[in-house]
mmCIF file of C-alpha atoms in Angstrom:
data_model
loop_
_atom_site.group_PDB
_atom_site.id
_atom_site.type_symbol
_atom_site.label_atom_id
_atom_site.label_comp_id
_atom_site.label_asym_id
_atom_site.label_seq_id
_atom_site.Cartn_x
_atom_site.Cartn_y
_atom_site.Cartn_z
ATOM 1 C CA MET A 1442 48.573 -37.903 19.188
ATOM 2 C CA ASP A 1443 49.190 -35.825 15.864
ATOM 3 C CA ILE A 1444 45.385 -34.283 15.111
ATOM 4 C CA THR A 1445 46.095 -32.622 11.506
ATOM 5 C CA LYS A 1446 46.924 -36.532 10.487
ATOM 6 C CA SER A 1447 44.048 -38.447 12.079
ATOM 7 C CA SER A 1448 41.131 -35.856 11.571
ATOM 8 C CA PRO A 1449 38.609 -37.291 9.450
ATOM 9 C CA LEU A 1450 39.022 -34.782 6.744
ATOM 10 C CA SER A 1451 42.545 -35.174 6.958
ATOM 11 C CA ARG A 1452 42.065 -38.288 5.518
ATOM 12 C CA LEU A 1453 39.292 -38.077 2.975
ATOM 13 C CA PHE A 1454 41.047 -34.995 1.111
ATOM 14 C CA ARG A 1455 44.522 -37.219 1.439
ATOM 15 C CA GLY A 1456 46.490 -34.364 2.578
ATOM 16 C CA GLY A 1457 48.605 -33.636 6.201
ATOM 17 C CA SER A 1458 46.171 -30.994 7.103
ATOM 18 C CA PRO A 1459 41.990 -30.847 7.655
ATOM 19 C CA PHE A 1460 42.713 -27.858 5.621
ATOM 20 C CA GLU A 1461 43.746 -29.071 2.659
ATOM 21 C CA ALA A 1462 39.986 -29.057 0.819
ATOM 22 C CA LEU A 1463 39.718 -25.010 1.552
ATOM 23 C CA SER A 1464 43.307 -24.265 -0.056
ATOM 24 C CA GLU A 1465 42.266 -26.349 -3.156
ATOM 25 C CA HIS A 1466 38.698 -24.924 -2.907
ATOM 26 C CA ILE A 1467 40.570 -21.230 -2.668
ATOM 27 C CA ARG A 1468 42.859 -22.208 -5.103
ATOM 28 C CA GLN A 1469 40.017 -22.718 -8.059
ATOM 29 C CA VAL A 1470 38.691 -19.086 -7.431
ATOM 30 C CA ASP A 1471 41.605 -17.961 -7.407
ATOM 31 C CA ARG A 1472 41.987 -19.412 -10.706
ATOM 32 C CA GLY A 1473 38.696 -18.345 -11.579
ATOM 33 C CA ALA A 1474 39.561 -14.544 -11.134
ATOM 34 C CA ASP A 1475 42.852 -14.879 -12.971
ATOM 35 C CA LEU A 1476 40.877 -15.930 -15.659
ATOM 36 C CA LEU A 1477 38.916 -12.867 -15.272
ATOM 37 C CA ILE A 1478 41.529 -10.227 -16.321
ATOM 38 C CA ASN A 1479 41.695 -12.482 -19.850
ATOM 39 C CA PHE A 1480 37.493 -12.144 -20.187
ATOM 40 C CA PHE A 1481 37.951 -8.817 -19.982
ATOM 41 C CA GLN A 1482 40.883 -7.722 -22.431
ATOM 42 C CA ALA A 1483 39.059 -10.834 -24.955
ATOM 43 C CA SER A 1484 35.177 -8.749 -24.577
ATOM 44 C CA SER A 1485 37.309 -5.322 -24.946
ATOM 45 C CA ASP A 1486 38.755 -7.140 -27.710
ATOM 46 C CA GLY A 1487 35.193 -7.506 -29.338
ATOM 47 C CA ASP A 1488 37.170 -11.083 -29.329
ATOM 48 C CA TRP A 1489 34.240 -13.222 -28.214
ATOM 49 C CA ASN A 1490 35.314 -17.238 -29.129
ATOM 50 C CA ARG A 1491 37.935 -16.704 -26.632
ATOM 51 C CA ALA A 1492 35.792 -15.064 -24.562
ATOM 52 C CA GLN A 1493 33.642 -18.377 -25.089
ATOM 53 C CA THR A 1494 35.934 -19.576 -23.959
ATOM 54 C CA LEU A 1495 37.295 -18.313 -20.852
ATOM 55 C CA TYR A 1496 33.788 -18.207 -19.662
ATOM 56 C CA ARG A 1497 33.407 -21.743 -19.733
ATOM 57 C CA GLU A 1498 37.102 -22.072 -17.984
ATOM 58 C CA ILE A 1499 36.062 -19.614 -14.799
ATOM 59 C CA SER A 1500 32.248 -22.414 -15.449
ATOM 60 C CA ASP A 1501 34.723 -24.695 -14.900
ATOM 61 C CA CYS A 1502 36.312 -23.593 -11.950
ATOM 62 C CA GLU A 1503 32.664 -22.777 -10.504
ATOM 63 C CA HIS A 1504 32.156 -26.471 -10.967
ATOM 64 C CA THR A 1505 34.912 -27.821 -9.400
ATOM 65 C CA ALA A 1506 34.779 -24.904 -6.715
ATOM 66 C CA ASP A 1507 31.171 -26.480 -6.119
ATOM 67 C CA ASP A 1508 31.782 -30.409 -5.967
ATOM 68 C CA LEU A 1509 35.045 -29.676 -3.512
ATOM 69 C CA LYS A 1510 32.261 -27.493 -1.181
ATOM 70 C CA ASP A 1511 29.692 -30.876 -1.699
ATOM 71 C CA ARG A 1512 32.486 -33.250 -0.330
ATOM 72 C CA ILE A 1513 33.733 -30.968 2.483
ATOM 73 C CA ARG A 1514 30.120 -30.527 3.511
ATOM 74 C CA LEU A 1515 29.606 -34.341 3.710
ATOM 75 C CA ASN A 1516 32.243 -35.511 4.927
ATOM 76 C CA LEU A 1517 32.586 -32.903 8.021
ATOM 77 C CA PRO A 1518 31.968 -35.042 11.010
ATOM 78 C CA ASN A 1519 29.469 -33.249 13.316
ATOM 79 C CA THR A 1520 32.858 -32.875 16.293
ATOM 80 C CA LEU A 1521 36.142 -31.989 15.435
ATOM 81 C CA PHE A 1522 39.183 -32.382 17.298
ATOM 82 C CA LEU A 1523 40.405 -29.498 16.487
ATOM 83 C CA PRO A 1524 40.525 -25.454 17.586
ATOM 84 C CA ILE A 1525 38.579 -24.736 15.271
ATOM 85 C CA SER A 1526 35.225 -25.725 15.023
ATOM 86 C CA ARG A 1527 32.738 -26.903 12.394
ATOM 87 C CA SER A 1528 30.160 -23.789 11.574
ATOM 88 C CA ASP A 1529 33.242 -21.766 11.391
ATOM 89 C CA LEU A 1530 34.734 -24.280 8.369
ATOM 90 C CA LEU A 1531 31.433 -24.011 6.923
ATOM 91 C CA GLU A 1532 30.914 -20.582 6.886
ATOM 92 C CA LEU A 1533 34.338 -20.350 5.606
ATOM 93 C CA VAL A 1534 34.169 -22.738 2.231
ATOM 94 C CA GLU A 1535 31.033 -20.553 2.019
ATOM 95 C CA ALA A 1536 32.322 -17.805 1.974
ATOM 96 C CA GLN A 1537 35.225 -18.434 -0.650
ATOM 97 C CA ASP A 1538 32.043 -20.078 -2.935
ATOM 98 C CA LYS A 1539 30.355 -16.870 -3.423
ATOM 99 C CA ILE A 1540 33.425 -15.224 -4.778
ATOM 100 C CA ILE A 1541 33.810 -17.936 -7.776
ATOM 101 C CA ASN A 1542 29.819 -17.677 -7.690
ATOM 102 C CA LYS A 1543 30.521 -13.722 -9.170
ATOM 103 C CA ILE A 1544 32.881 -13.742 -11.343
ATOM 104 C CA LYS A 1545 31.157 -16.722 -13.451
ATOM 105 C CA ASP A 1546 27.875 -14.291 -13.323
ATOM 106 C CA ILE A 1547 30.211 -11.027 -14.143
ATOM 107 C CA ALA A 1548 31.686 -13.781 -17.180
ATOM 108 C CA GLY A 1549 28.140 -15.444 -17.861
ATOM 109 C CA LEU A 1550 26.169 -11.408 -18.412
ATOM 110 C CA MET A 1551 28.909 -9.637 -20.748
ATOM 111 C CA THR A 1552 28.821 -12.564 -23.374
ATOM 112 C CA GLY A 1553 25.152 -13.176 -22.763
ATOM 113 C CA ARG A 1554 24.615 -9.426 -23.859
ATOM 114 C CA ARG A 1555 28.265 -9.493 -25.447
ATOM 115 C CA MET A 1556 28.924 -6.251 -23.365
ATOM 116 C CA GLN A 1557 32.045 -4.180 -24.024
ATOM 117 C CA PHE A 1558 32.820 -0.950 -21.459
ATOM 118 C CA PRO A 1559 33.210 2.363 -24.008
ATOM 119 C CA ALA A 1560 37.315 2.818 -25.105
ATOM 120 C CA THR A 1561 36.508 5.642 -22.361
ATOM 121 C CA LEU A 1562 36.849 3.275 -19.848
ATOM 122 C CA LEU A 1563 38.995 0.804 -20.337
ATOM 123 C CA GLU A 1564 41.781 2.175 -18.387
ATOM 124 C CA PRO A 1565 40.043 2.584 -15.039
ATOM 125 C CA ILE A 1566 37.695 -0.839 -15.578
ATOM 126 C CA ASN A 1567 40.958 -2.507 -15.732
ATOM 127 C CA LYS A 1568 42.628 -1.115 -13.253
ATOM 128 C CA TYR A 1569 39.259 -1.250 -10.826
ATOM 129 C CA ILE A 1570 39.376 -5.165 -12.148
ATOM 130 C CA GLN A 1571 43.507 -5.675 -11.334
ATOM 131 C CA VAL A 1572 42.910 -4.445 -7.707
ATOM 132 C CA THR A 1573 39.870 -6.667 -7.014
ATOM 133 C CA ILE A 1574 41.234 -9.496 -8.483
ATOM 134 C CA ASP A 1575 44.270 -8.554 -6.246
ATOM 135 C CA THR A 1576 41.781 -9.138 -3.115
ATOM 136 C CA VAL A 1577 40.895 -12.145 -4.701
ATOM 137 C CA HIS A 1578 44.803 -13.259 -4.234
ATOM 138 C CA GLN A 1579 44.957 -11.780 -0.487
ATOM 139 C CA ALA A 1580 42.346 -13.964 0.344
ATOM 140 C CA ARG A 1581 43.816 -17.319 -1.206
ATOM 141 C CA LYS A 1582 47.340 -16.141 0.625
ATOM 142 C CA VAL A 1583 45.859 -15.496 4.284
ATOM 143 C CA LEU A 1584 43.930 -18.923 4.179
ATOM 144 C CA GLU A 1585 47.444 -21.264 2.651
ATOM 145 C CA GLU A 1586 48.571 -20.477 5.748
ATOM 146 C CA LEU A 1587 46.197 -22.077 7.747
ATOM 147 C CA ASP A 1588 47.788 -25.967 8.143
ATOM 148 C CA GLU A 1589 50.726 -23.248 9.733
ATOM 149 C CA LEU A 1590 48.535 -21.554 12.302
ATOM 150 C CA LEU A 1591 46.881 -25.290 13.063
ATOM 151 C CA GLU A 1592 50.430 -27.059 13.415
ATOM 152 C CA SER A 1593 51.040 -24.255 16.021
ATOM 153 C CA GLY A 1594 48.403 -24.171 17.719
ATOM 154 C CA PHE A 1595 47.446 -20.856 16.710
ATOM 155 C CA GLY A 1596 51.312 -19.519 18.144
ATOM 156 C CA ARG A 1597 51.978 -15.765 18.388
ATOM 157 C CA ASN A 1598 53.804 -14.850 15.661
ATOM 158 C CA ILE A 1599 52.345 -16.544 12.720
ATOM 159 C CA SER A 1600 49.121 -15.353 14.607
ATOM 160 C CA GLU A 1601 50.396 -11.933 14.275
ATOM 161 C CA VAL A 1602 51.516 -12.718 10.456
ATOM 162 C CA ILE A 1603 47.984 -13.594 9.550
ATOM 163 C CA GLU A 1604 46.478 -10.613 11.090
ATOM 164 C CA ASP A 1605 48.752 -8.821 8.736
ATOM 165 C CA MET A 1606 48.097 -10.665 6.569
ATOM 166 C CA VAL A 1607 44.385 -9.665 6.466
ATOM 167 C CA VAL A 1608 44.904 -6.310 7.409
ATOM 168 C CA GLU A 1609 46.470 -5.261 4.122
ATOM 169 C CA LEU A 1610 43.299 -8.198 2.022
ATOM 170 C CA GLY A 1611 41.656 -4.235 4.131
ATOM 171 C CA LYS A 1612 43.233 -2.023 2.652
ATOM 172 C CA LEU A 1613 43.166 -3.554 -1.251
ATOM 173 C CA GLU A 1614 39.143 -3.621 -0.681
ATOM 174 C CA LYS A 1615 39.426 -0.277 0.468
ATOM 175 C CA ARG A 1616 41.330 0.549 -2.600
ATOM 176 C CA ALA A 1617 38.359 -1.147 -4.904
ATOM 177 C CA ASP A 1618 35.580 0.541 -3.350
ATOM 178 C CA GLU A 1619 37.978 3.663 -4.611
ATOM 179 C CA GLU A 1620 38.456 2.139 -7.773
ATOM 180 C CA GLN A 1621 34.099 1.736 -8.376
ATOM 181 C CA VAL A 1622 33.848 5.149 -6.832
ATOM 182 C CA ALA A 1623 35.717 6.547 -9.879
ATOM 183 C CA ILE A 1624 34.446 4.404 -12.486
ATOM 184 C CA ARG A 1625 30.949 4.813 -11.696
ATOM 185 C CA HIS A 1626 31.530 8.515 -12.015
ATOM 186 C CA ARG A 1627 33.215 8.299 -15.610
ATOM 187 C CA LEU A 1628 30.100 6.855 -16.267
ATOM 188 C CA LEU A 1629 28.032 8.845 -14.750
ATOM 189 C CA GLU A 1630 30.335 12.009 -17.317
ATOM 190 C CA GLN A 1631 28.784 9.651 -20.011
ATOM 191 C CA GLU A 1632 25.845 8.751 -19.446
ATOM 192 C CA SER A 1633 24.187 10.708 -22.420
ATOM 193 C CA GLU A 1634 25.604 9.293 -25.211
ATOM 194 C CA LEU A 1635 25.299 5.462 -24.483
ATOM 195 C CA PRO A 1636 21.728 4.175 -24.270
ATOM 196 C CA PRO A 1637 20.370 3.767 -21.272
ATOM 197 C CA LEU A 1638 19.879 -0.306 -21.408
ATOM 198 C CA GLU A 1639 23.960 -0.541 -22.081
ATOM 199 C CA VAL A 1640 24.193 1.925 -18.706
ATOM 200 C CA MET A 1641 22.067 0.254 -16.554
ATOM 201 C CA PHE A 1642 24.266 -3.456 -17.432
ATOM 202 C CA LEU A 1643 27.227 -1.116 -16.972
ATOM 203 C CA TYR A 1644 27.234 -0.287 -14.320
ATOM 204 C CA GLN A 1645 25.811 -4.263 -12.551
ATOM 205 C CA ILE A 1646 28.732 -5.404 -13.606
ATOM 206 C CA ILE A 1647 31.048 -2.607 -11.639
ATOM 207 C CA ASP A 1648 28.646 -3.573 -8.939
ATOM 208 C CA TRP A 1649 29.393 -7.597 -8.838
ATOM 209 C CA ILE A 1650 33.522 -6.388 -9.786
ATOM 210 C CA GLY A 1651 32.947 -4.740 -6.247
ATOM 211 C CA THR A 1652 30.468 -7.663 -4.712
ATOM 212 C CA VAL A 1653 34.331 -9.742 -5.652
ATOM 213 C CA SER A 1654 36.291 -7.361 -3.670
ATOM 214 C CA ASP A 1655 33.652 -7.636 -0.631
ATOM 215 C CA ARG A 1656 33.311 -11.402 -0.848
ATOM 216 C CA ALA A 1657 37.640 -11.320 -0.726
ATOM 217 C CA GLU A 1658 37.548 -9.532 2.138
ATOM 218 C CA ARG A 1659 34.903 -11.237 3.924
ATOM 219 C CA VAL A 1660 37.354 -15.008 3.634
ATOM 220 C CA GLY A 1661 39.677 -12.750 6.268
ATOM 221 C CA SER A 1662 37.140 -11.722 8.275
ATOM 222 C CA ARG A 1663 35.713 -15.199 8.312
ATOM 223 C CA LEU A 1664 39.144 -16.251 9.124
ATOM 224 C CA GLN A 1665 40.100 -12.703 12.073
ATOM 225 C CA ILE A 1666 36.817 -14.559 13.674
ATOM 226 C CA MET A 1667 38.202 -18.180 13.794
ATOM 227 C CA MET A 1668 41.529 -16.997 15.658
ATOM 228 C CA ALA A 1669 39.669 -15.688 18.194
ATOM 229 C CA ARG A 1670 37.366 -18.125 19.469
#
């Protein structure tokens, strides 16, 4: 019997793999990450109409991801005849969901307060955001290998490919940490020239961007745990 075609989750989402819903979920997360780059550009330009539109699009991604998460939770049976446990699948989708939640938080706070980074910080913040979004892209790529893992029964060659991808994800997350340290240092040097309340919220956004890369890396960690069992 082909478990990829007969599992309840597979039938529910009309795909050949029980991980189709997880893949669709991470694609919504990934789309929200791409929108965040455009959002920062709009905020830097002071184009708040476009920023508001992008925030709504990010919110749409978050709502769609929430719907997918709920469908997975409600329709995943207590026992799956799969090489992965139900609890592992639920923890994985929860890890993915936290990424888009934080992306929405970032865009929401900046929209509500019409926040802009000082011109002197635009280059480092854009670099920081890009490497953070790269971690989300890498997390999506890792998830998209799940179908092959299932088909191969976690065969050695595919597992090695996934391990390499997870290692790369860890490297990207480390780069994001380094960029965070750099921009925090740059902001520290300029604190006395900026309103204290503005400085506080700038640090908040910097920290939240770091949370996005941390949570993307956690998706890879969850996958490693799943493969090890």
